[in-house]
Amino acid sequence: MKLLTTELATQFEESALLDKRILGNLEGIGFMMIYFK
């Protein structure tokens, strides 16, 4: 059971990192669109 929780925690952390990266990219794109208007 402990192995399963660790696996889930790892997947959760990875998806959280991915979300942050996507959000960062969206913010960057939004900034560029405003900047180049």
mmCIF file with all atom_site columns, C-alpha atoms in Angstrom:
data_model
loop_
_atom_site.group_PDB
_atom_site.id
_atom_site.type_symbol
_atom_site.label_atom_id
_atom_site.label_alt_id
_atom_site.label_comp_id
_atom_site.label_asym_id
_atom_site.label_entity_id
_atom_site.label_seq_id
_atom_site.pdbx_PDB_ins_code
_atom_site.Cartn_x
_atom_site.Cartn_y
_atom_site.Cartn_z
_atom_site.occupancy
_atom_site.B_iso_or_equiv
_atom_site.pdbx_formal_charge
_atom_site.auth_seq_id
_atom_site.auth_comp_id
_atom_site.auth_asym_id
_atom_site.auth_atom_id
_atom_site.pdbx_PDB_model_num
ATOM 1  C CA . MET A 1 1  ? 0.000  0.000  0.000   1.00 0.00 ? 1  MET A CA 1
ATOM 2  C CA . LYS A 1 2  ? 2.854  2.371  0.803   1.00 0.00 ? 2  LYS A CA 1
ATOM 3  C CA . LEU A 1 3  ? 4.295  1.797  -2.661  1.00 0.00 ? 3  LEU A CA 1
ATOM 4  C CA . LEU A 1 4  ? 0.970  2.780  -4.227  1.00 0.00 ? 4  LEU A CA 1
ATOM 5  C CA . THR A 1 5  ? 0.772  6.006  -2.225  1.00 0.00 ? 5  THR A CA 1
ATOM 6  C CA . THR A 1 6  ? 4.313  6.918  -3.209  1.00 0.00 ? 6  THR A CA 1
ATOM 7  C CA . GLU A 1 7  ? 3.475  6.254  -6.859  1.00 0.00 ? 7  GLU A CA 1
ATOM 8  C CA . LEU A 1 8  ? 0.370  8.435  -6.638  1.00 0.00 ? 8  LEU A CA 1
ATOM 9  C CA . ALA A 1 9  ? 2.293  11.194 -4.878  1.00 0.00 ? 9  ALA A CA 1
ATOM 10 C CA . THR A 1 10 ? 4.947  11.131 -7.603  1.00 0.00 ? 10 THR A CA 1
ATOM 11 C CA . GLN A 1 11 ? 2.335  11.338 -10.354 1.00 0.00 ? 11 GLN A CA 1
ATOM 12 C CA . PHE A 1 12 ? 0.593  14.169 -8.499  1.00 0.00 ? 12 PHE A CA 1
ATOM 13 C CA . GLU A 1 13 ? 3.849  16.117 -8.173  1.00 0.00 ? 13 GLU A CA 1
ATOM 14 C CA . GLU A 1 14 ? 4.664  15.579 -11.845 1.00 0.00 ? 14 GLU A CA 1
ATOM 15 C CA . SER A 1 15 ? 1.225  16.760 -12.970 1.00 0.00 ? 15 SER A CA 1
ATOM 16 C CA . ALA A 1 16 ? 1.510  19.771 -10.648 1.00 0.00 ? 16 ALA A CA 1
ATOM 17 C CA . LEU A 1 17 ? 4.852  20.646 -12.243 1.00 0.00 ? 17 LEU A CA 1
ATOM 18 C CA . LEU A 1 18 ? 3.289  20.228 -15.682 1.00 0.00 ? 18 LEU A CA 1
ATOM 19 C CA . ASP A 1 19 ? 0.384  22.493 -14.710 1.00 0.00 ? 19 ASP A CA 1
ATOM 20 C CA . LYS A 1 20 ? 2.823  25.140 -13.503 1.00 0.00 ? 20 LYS A CA 1
ATOM 21 C CA . ARG A 1 21 ? 4.775  24.895 -16.761 1.00 0.00 ? 21 ARG A CA 1
ATOM 22 C CA . ILE A 1 22 ? 1.603  25.220 -18.843 1.00 0.00 ? 22 ILE A CA 1
ATOM 23 C CA . LEU A 1 23 ? 0.422  28.176 -16.742 1.00 0.00 ? 23 LEU A CA 1
ATOM 24 C CA . GLY A 1 24 ? 3.832  29.801 -17.110 1.00 0.00 ? 24 GLY A CA 1
ATOM 25 C CA . ASN A 1 25 ? 3.686  29.331 -20.882 1.00 0.00 ? 25 ASN A CA 1
ATOM 26 C CA . LEU A 1 26 ? 0.177  30.793 -21.043 1.00 0.00 ? 26 LEU A CA 1
ATOM 27 C CA . GLU A 1 27 ? 1.275  33.797 -18.985 1.00 0.00 ? 27 GLU A CA 1
ATOM 28 C CA . GLY A 1 28 ? 4.278  34.247 -21.265 1.00 0.00 ? 28 GLY A CA 1
ATOM 29 C CA . ILE A 1 29 ? 2.105  34.049 -24.382 1.00 0.00 ? 29 ILE A CA 1
ATOM 30 C CA . GLY A 1 30 ? -0.426 36.479 -22.885 1.00 0.00 ? 30 GLY A CA 1
ATOM 31 C CA . PHE A 1 31 ? 2.370  38.900 -22.039 1.00 0.00 ? 31 PHE A CA 1
ATOM 32 C CA . MET A 1 32 ? 3.791  38.690 -25.559 1.00 0.00 ? 32 MET A CA 1
ATOM 33 C CA . MET A 1 33 ? 0.357  39.304 -27.099 1.00 0.00 ? 33 MET A CA 1
ATOM 34 C CA . ILE A 1 34 ? -0.124 42.401 -24.938 1.00 0.00 ? 34 ILE A CA 1
ATOM 35 C CA . TYR A 1 35 ? 3.435  43.537 -25.581 1.00 0.00 ? 35 TYR A CA 1
ATOM 36 C CA . PHE A 1 36 ? 3.224  43.227 -29.374 1.00 0.00 ? 36 PHE A CA 1
ATOM 37 C CA . LYS A 1 37 ? -0.233 44.776 -29.772 1.00 0.00 ? 37 LYS A CA 1
#
